[in-house]
Short mmCIF file of C-alpha atoms and ligand atoms in Angstrom, two decimals:
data_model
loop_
_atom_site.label_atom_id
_atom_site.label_comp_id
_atom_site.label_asym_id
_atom_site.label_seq_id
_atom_site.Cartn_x
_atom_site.Cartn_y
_atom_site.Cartn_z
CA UNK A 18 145.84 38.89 76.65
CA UNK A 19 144.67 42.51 77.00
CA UNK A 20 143.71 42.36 80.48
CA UNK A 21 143.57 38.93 82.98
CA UNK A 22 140.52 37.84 84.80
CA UNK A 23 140.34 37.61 88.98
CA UNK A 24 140.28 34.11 89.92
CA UNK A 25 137.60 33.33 92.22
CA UNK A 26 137.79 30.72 95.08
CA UNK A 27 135.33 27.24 94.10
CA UNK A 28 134.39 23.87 95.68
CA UNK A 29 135.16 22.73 92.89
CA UNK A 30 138.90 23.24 93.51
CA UNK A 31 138.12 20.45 96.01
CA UNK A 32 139.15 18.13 92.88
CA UNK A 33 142.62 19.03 92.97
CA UNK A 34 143.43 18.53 96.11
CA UNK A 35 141.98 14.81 96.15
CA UNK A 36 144.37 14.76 92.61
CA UNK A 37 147.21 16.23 95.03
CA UNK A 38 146.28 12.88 97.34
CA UNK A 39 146.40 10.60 94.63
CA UNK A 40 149.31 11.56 93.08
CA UNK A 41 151.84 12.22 96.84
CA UNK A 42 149.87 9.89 99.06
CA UNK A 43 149.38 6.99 96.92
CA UNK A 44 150.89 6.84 93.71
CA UNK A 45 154.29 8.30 95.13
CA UNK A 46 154.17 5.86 97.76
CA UNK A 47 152.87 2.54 96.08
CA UNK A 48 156.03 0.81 96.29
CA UNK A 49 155.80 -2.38 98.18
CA UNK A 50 152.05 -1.97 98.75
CA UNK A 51 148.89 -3.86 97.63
CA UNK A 52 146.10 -1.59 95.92
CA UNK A 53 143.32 -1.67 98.73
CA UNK A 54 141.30 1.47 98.69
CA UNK A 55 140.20 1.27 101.77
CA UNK A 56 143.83 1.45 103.49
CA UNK A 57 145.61 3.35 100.24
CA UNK A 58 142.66 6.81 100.85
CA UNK A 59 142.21 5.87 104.61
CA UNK A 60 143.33 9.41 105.47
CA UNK A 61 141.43 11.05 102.78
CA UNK A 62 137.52 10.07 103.86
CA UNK A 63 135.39 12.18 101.38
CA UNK A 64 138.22 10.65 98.16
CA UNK A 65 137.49 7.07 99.68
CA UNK A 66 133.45 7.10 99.88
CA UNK A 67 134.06 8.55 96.04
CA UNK A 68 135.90 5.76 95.00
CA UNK A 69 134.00 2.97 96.63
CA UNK A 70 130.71 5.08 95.06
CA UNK A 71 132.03 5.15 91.76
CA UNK A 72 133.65 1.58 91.78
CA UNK A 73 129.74 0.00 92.92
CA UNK A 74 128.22 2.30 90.19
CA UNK A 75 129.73 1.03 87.36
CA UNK A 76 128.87 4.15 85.29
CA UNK A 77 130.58 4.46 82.18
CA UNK A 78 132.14 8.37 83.19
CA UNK A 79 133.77 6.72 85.58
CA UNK A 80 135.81 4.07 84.33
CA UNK A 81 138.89 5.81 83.23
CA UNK A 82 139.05 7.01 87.00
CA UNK A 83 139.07 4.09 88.38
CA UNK A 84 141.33 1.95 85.70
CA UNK A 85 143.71 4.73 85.67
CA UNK A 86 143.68 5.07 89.74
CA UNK A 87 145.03 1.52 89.74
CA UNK A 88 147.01 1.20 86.67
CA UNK A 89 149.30 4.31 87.65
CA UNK A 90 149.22 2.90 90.92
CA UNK A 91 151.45 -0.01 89.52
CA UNK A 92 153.31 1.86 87.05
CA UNK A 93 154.85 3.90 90.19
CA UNK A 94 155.65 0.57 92.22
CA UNK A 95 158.31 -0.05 88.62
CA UNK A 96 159.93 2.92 89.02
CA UNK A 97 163.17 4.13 90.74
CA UNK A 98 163.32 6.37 93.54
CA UNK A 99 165.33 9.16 91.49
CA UNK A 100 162.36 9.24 88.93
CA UNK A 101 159.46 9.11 91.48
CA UNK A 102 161.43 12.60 92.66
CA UNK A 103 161.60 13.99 89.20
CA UNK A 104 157.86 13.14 88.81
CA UNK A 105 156.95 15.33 92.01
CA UNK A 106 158.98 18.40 90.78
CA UNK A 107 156.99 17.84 87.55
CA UNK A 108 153.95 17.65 89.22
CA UNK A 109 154.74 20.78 91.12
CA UNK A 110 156.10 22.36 88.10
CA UNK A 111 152.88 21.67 85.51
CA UNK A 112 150.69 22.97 88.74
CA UNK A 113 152.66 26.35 88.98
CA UNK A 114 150.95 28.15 86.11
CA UNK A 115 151.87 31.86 87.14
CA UNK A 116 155.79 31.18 87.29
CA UNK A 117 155.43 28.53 83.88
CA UNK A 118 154.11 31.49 82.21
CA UNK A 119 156.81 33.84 84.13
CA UNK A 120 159.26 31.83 82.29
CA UNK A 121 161.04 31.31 85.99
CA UNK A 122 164.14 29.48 85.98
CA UNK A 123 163.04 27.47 89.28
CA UNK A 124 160.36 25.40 87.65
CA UNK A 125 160.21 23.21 84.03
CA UNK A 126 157.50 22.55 82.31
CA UNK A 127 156.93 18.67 81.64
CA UNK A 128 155.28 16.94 78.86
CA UNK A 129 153.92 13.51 78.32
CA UNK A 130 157.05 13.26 75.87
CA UNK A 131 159.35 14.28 79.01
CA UNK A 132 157.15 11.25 81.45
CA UNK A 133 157.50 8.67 78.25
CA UNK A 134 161.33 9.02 78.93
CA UNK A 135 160.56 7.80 82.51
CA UNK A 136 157.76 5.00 81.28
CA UNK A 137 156.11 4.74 78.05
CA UNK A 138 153.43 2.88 79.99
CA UNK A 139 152.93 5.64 82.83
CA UNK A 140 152.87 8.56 80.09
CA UNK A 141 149.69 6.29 78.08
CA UNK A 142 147.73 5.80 81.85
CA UNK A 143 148.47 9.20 83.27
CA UNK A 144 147.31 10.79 79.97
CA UNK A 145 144.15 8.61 80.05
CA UNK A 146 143.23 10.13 83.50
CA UNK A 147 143.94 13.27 83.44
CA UNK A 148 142.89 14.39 79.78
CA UNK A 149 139.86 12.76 80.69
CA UNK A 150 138.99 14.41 84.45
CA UNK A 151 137.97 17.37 82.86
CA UNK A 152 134.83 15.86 81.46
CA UNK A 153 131.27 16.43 81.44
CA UNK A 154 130.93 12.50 81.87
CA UNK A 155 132.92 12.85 84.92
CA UNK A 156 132.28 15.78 86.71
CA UNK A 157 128.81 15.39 86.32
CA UNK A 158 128.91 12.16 88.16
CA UNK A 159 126.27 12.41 90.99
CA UNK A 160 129.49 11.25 93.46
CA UNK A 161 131.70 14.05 91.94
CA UNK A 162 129.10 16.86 91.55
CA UNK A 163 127.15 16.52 95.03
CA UNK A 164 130.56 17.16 96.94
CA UNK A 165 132.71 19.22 94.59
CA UNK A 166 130.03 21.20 92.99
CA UNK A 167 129.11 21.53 89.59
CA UNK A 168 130.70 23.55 86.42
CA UNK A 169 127.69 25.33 85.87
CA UNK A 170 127.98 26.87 88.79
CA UNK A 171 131.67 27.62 89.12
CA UNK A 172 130.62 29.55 85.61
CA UNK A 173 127.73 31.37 87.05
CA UNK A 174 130.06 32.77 90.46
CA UNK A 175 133.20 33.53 88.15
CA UNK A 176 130.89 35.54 85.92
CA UNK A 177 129.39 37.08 88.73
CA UNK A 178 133.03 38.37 90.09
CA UNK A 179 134.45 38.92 86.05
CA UNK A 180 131.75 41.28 84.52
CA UNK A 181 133.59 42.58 81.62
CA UNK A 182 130.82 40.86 79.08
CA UNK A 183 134.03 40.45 76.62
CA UNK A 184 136.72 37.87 75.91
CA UNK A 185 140.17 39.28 77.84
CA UNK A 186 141.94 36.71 75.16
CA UNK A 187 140.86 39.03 71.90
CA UNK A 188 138.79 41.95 73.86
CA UNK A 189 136.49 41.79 70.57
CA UNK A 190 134.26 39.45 71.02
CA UNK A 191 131.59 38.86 73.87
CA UNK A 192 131.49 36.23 76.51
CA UNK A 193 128.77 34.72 77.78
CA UNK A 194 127.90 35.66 81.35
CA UNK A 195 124.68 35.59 84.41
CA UNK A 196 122.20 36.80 82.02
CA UNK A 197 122.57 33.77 79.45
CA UNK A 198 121.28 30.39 79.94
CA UNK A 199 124.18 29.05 77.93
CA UNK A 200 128.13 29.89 78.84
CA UNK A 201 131.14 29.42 77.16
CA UNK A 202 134.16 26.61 77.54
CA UNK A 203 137.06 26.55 80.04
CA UNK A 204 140.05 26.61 77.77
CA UNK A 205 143.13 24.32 79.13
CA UNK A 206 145.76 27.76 78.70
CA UNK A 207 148.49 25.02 79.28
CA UNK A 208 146.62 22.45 76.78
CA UNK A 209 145.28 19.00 78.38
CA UNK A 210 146.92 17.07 75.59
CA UNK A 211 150.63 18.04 76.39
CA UNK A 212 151.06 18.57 79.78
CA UNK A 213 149.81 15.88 82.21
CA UNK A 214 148.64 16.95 85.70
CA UNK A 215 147.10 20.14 85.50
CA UNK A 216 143.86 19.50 84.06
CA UNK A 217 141.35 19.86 86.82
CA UNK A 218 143.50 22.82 88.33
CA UNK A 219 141.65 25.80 88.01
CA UNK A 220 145.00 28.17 87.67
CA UNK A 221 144.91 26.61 84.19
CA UNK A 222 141.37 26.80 83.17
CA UNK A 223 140.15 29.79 81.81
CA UNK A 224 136.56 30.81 79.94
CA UNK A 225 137.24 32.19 76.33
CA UNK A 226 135.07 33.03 73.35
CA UNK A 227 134.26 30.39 70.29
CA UNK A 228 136.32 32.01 68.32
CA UNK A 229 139.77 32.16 70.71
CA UNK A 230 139.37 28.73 72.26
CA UNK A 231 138.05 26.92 68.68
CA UNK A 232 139.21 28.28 65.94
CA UNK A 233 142.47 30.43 67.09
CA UNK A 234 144.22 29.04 70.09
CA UNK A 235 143.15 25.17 69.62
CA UNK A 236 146.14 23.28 71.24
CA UNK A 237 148.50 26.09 70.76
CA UNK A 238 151.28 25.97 73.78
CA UNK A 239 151.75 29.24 74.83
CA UNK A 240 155.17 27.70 76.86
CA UNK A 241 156.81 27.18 73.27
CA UNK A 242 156.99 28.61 69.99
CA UNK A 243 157.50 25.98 67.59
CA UNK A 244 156.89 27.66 64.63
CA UNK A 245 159.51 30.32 64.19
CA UNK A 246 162.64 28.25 63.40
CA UNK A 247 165.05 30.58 65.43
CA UNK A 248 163.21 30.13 68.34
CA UNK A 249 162.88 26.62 67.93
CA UNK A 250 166.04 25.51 67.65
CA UNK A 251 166.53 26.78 71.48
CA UNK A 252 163.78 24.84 72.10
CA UNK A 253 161.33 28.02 71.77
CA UNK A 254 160.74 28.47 75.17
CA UNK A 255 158.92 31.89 75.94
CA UNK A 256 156.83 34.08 78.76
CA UNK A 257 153.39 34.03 78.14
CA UNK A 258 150.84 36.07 80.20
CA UNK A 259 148.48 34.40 82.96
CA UNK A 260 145.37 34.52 82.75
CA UNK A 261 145.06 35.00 86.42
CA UNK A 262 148.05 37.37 86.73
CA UNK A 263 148.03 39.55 89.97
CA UNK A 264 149.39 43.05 88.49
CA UNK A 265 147.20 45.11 86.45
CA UNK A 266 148.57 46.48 82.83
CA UNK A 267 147.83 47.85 80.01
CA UNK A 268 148.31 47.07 76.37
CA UNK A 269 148.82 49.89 73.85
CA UNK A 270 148.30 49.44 70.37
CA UNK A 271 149.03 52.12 67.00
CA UNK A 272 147.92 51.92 63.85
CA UNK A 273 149.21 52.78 60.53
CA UNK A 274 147.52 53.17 57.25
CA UNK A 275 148.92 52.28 54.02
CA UNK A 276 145.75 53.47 51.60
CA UNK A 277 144.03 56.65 51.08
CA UNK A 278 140.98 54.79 49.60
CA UNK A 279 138.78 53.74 52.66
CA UNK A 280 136.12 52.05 50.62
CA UNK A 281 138.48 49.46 50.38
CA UNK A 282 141.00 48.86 52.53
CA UNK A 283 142.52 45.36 52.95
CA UNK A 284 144.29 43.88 55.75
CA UNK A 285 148.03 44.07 53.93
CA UNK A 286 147.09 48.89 54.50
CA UNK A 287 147.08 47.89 57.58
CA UNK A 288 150.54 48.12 60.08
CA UNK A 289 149.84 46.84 63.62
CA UNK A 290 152.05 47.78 66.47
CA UNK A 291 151.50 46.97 70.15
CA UNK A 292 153.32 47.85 73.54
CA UNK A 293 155.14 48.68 75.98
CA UNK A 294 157.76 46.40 75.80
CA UNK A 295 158.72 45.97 78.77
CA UNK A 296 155.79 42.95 77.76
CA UNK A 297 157.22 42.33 74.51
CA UNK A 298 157.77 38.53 75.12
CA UNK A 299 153.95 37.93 76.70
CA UNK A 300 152.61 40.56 74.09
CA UNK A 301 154.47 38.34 70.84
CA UNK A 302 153.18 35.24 72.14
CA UNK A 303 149.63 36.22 72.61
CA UNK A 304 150.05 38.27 68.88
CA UNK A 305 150.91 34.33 67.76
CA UNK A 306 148.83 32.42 69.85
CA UNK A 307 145.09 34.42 69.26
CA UNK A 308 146.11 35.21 65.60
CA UNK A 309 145.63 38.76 66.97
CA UNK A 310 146.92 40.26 63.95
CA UNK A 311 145.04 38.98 61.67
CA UNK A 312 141.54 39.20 62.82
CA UNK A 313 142.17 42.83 64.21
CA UNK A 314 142.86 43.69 60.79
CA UNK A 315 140.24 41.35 59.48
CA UNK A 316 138.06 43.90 61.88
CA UNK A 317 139.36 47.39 60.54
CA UNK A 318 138.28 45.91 57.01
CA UNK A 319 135.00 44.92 57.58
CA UNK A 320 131.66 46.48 56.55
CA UNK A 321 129.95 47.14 59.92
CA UNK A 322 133.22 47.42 61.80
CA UNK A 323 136.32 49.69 60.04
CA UNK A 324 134.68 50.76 57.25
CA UNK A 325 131.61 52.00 59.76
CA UNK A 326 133.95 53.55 61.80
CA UNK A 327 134.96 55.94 59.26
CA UNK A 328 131.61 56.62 57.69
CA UNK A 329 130.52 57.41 61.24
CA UNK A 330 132.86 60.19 61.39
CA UNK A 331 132.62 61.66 58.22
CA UNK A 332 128.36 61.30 58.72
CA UNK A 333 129.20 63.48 62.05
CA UNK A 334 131.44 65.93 60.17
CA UNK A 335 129.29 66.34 57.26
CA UNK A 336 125.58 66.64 59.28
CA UNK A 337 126.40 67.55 62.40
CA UNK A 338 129.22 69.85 61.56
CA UNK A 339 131.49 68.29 64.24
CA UNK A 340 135.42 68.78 63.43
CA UNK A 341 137.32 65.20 63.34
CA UNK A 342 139.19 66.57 66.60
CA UNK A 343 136.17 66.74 68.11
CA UNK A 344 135.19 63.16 67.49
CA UNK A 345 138.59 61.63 68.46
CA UNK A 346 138.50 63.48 71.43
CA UNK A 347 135.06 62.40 72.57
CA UNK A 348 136.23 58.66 71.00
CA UNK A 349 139.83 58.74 73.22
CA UNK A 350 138.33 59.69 76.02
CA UNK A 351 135.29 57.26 76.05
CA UNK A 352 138.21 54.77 74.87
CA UNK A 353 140.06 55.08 78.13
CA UNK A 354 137.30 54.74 80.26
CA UNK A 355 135.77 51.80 78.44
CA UNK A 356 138.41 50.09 76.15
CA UNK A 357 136.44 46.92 75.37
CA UNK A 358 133.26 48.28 74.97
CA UNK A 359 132.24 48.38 71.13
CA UNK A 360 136.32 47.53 70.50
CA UNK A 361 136.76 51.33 71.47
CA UNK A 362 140.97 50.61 71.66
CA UNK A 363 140.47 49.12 68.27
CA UNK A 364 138.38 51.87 66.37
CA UNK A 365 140.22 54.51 68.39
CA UNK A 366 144.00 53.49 66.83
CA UNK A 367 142.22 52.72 63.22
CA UNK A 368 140.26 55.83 63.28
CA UNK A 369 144.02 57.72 64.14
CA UNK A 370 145.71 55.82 61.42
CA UNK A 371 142.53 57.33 59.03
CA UNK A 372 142.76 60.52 60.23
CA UNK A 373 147.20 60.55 59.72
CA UNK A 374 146.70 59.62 56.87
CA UNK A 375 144.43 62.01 55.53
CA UNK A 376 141.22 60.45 55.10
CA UNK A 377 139.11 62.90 57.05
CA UNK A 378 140.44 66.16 54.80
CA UNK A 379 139.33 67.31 51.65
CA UNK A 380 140.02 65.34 48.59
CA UNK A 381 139.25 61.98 50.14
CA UNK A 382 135.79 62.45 51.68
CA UNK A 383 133.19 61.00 49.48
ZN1 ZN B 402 138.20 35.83 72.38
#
């Protein structure tokens, strides 16, 4: 991603703690034990008045909570010790986002293929629960919202702290923020559907435009590459960045052109090239993940984007008698102080490429 976002503190985090409970304090320890909620979340007073709210309630958000509460409950009293302590490194593991993207060699990644090895039971009744705590039905549960807080408002303070107004995942299109009524959805970066206990953790929820979270990344893993067969074969395993990463950087991109006829260019004129490397890993799985490529280049091509670009310059060069130096100046320097305003890293690479390859001299302005 071209730059992350600063995670900021929530009640809403309160949610993954009580998951913490549920999954050390009870599941881990059901062995032996009846379910009786009021001695299984004795210890955990706010979790317990939740349960016994819910469980009188009968709404329908809640159901899966409370079936899957009980149903894990007994899956755990089945299994062995050994794979009760494989589960908790997996549960620590899934809920270390920074060092899963970090690739670091003291924490795996675990799938709901990795828990069916375990149980084929508790893989189907963890999935249930946790793909389905991140809900609207649920967390808008009077019970849930009146002590946790609501989404709306975890949106409203993380906007309020991450003002950027774009998408860090593509840095080209806006996100919604404080001044709209509407805002955009939490994307799962590790997604909901393959990794089980992470879902409500707000390490691995991020905001992202439409056009990242729906159409691009959909349940793209970021952890694995399981397209290119090279990769693959090793099991595809690969750094990613964090959204929430601690240490700034920056991504650099270049341009090359392939065409001297800017009417119309298509995206095969158009060579990409991004850096440094010392983020080659992160920056290739991003490239794969957003379909960077492609809709950058889809940009330089387009009528009101590249194409205006270049008739911008040549309208300053011809009526205002500016020099193309001139512009690119003005353009890099505006560039580095505000990258993602009007895609200024974008048009400032194209508009290079152009102006290499000879657009901006005599024969080839029209
Ligand atoms: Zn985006």
């Amino acid at each position: 991603m071209l730059f992350p976002y600063t995670y900021v503190p929530h009640s809403m985090e309160k949610m993954q703690w009580h998951i913490n409970f549920i999954f050390f304090q009870v599941w881990c320890r059901a062995k032996g034990k009846d379910y009786d909620i009021e001695v299984l979340f004795a210890d955990n007073e706010e979790l317990c008045e939740i349960i016994t709210e819910l469980h009188f309630s009968q709404l329908k958000g809640a159901e899966f909570f409370l079936t899957g509460l009980q149903q894990v409950f007994e899956d755990f009293k089945k299994l062995e010790d050994t794979d009760i302590e494989i589960l908790k490194r997996r549960y620590c593991a899934n809920n270390c986002v920074d060092l899963l993207c970090a690739n670091d060699s003291s924490v795996k990644p675990a799938t709901y293929k990795d828990v069916k090895k375990i149980s084929v039971d508790l893989s189907q009744h963890l999935e249930g629960f946790f793909k389905n705590l991140y809900s609207q039905s649920f967390l808008s549960l009077v019970s849930i919202s009146k002590r946790i807080g609501e989404i709306d408002n975890h949106y409203a303070v993380f906007m309020g702290k991450n003002v950027s107004g774009k998408c860090p995942f593509c840095g080209i299109n806006d996100v919604k923020g404080n001044y709209h009524t509407k805002r955009e959805a939490y994307d799962h970066y590790l997604p909901k559907g393959t990794y089980p206990f992470n879902s409500i953790n707000f390490r691995n929820l991020a905001p992202a435009c439409h056009e990242c979270n729906s159409s691009y990344k959909l349940v793209q893993d970021p952890l694995y590459n399981a397209k290119d067969p090279l990769l693959a074969q090793t099991g595809g395993r690969r750094k990613s960045f964090y959204p929430y990463q601690a240490n700034k950087y920056t991504v650099e991109f270049k341009i090359s052109l392939n065409s001297h006829d800017w009417t119309n260019i298509q995206p095969t004129d158009i060579e990409l090239y991004t850096g440094p490397n010392e983020f080659r890993e992160e920056l290739d799985t991003w490239l794969d993940v957003y379909g960077i490529e492609e809709r950058y280049k889809a940009k330089c091509c387009a009528e009101n984007d590249g194409k205006y670009w270049i008739e911008q310059v040549l309208d300053e060069c011809q009526n205002d008698g500016k020099t193309p130096e001139q512009i690119f100046n003005t353009l890099a320097r505006q560039a580095k102080l505000k990258p993602y305003a009007e895609a200024n890293f974008l048009k400032s690479s194209f508009l290079q490429a152009c102006n290499k390859k000879g657009l901006f001299t005599l024969p080839y302005i029209i």
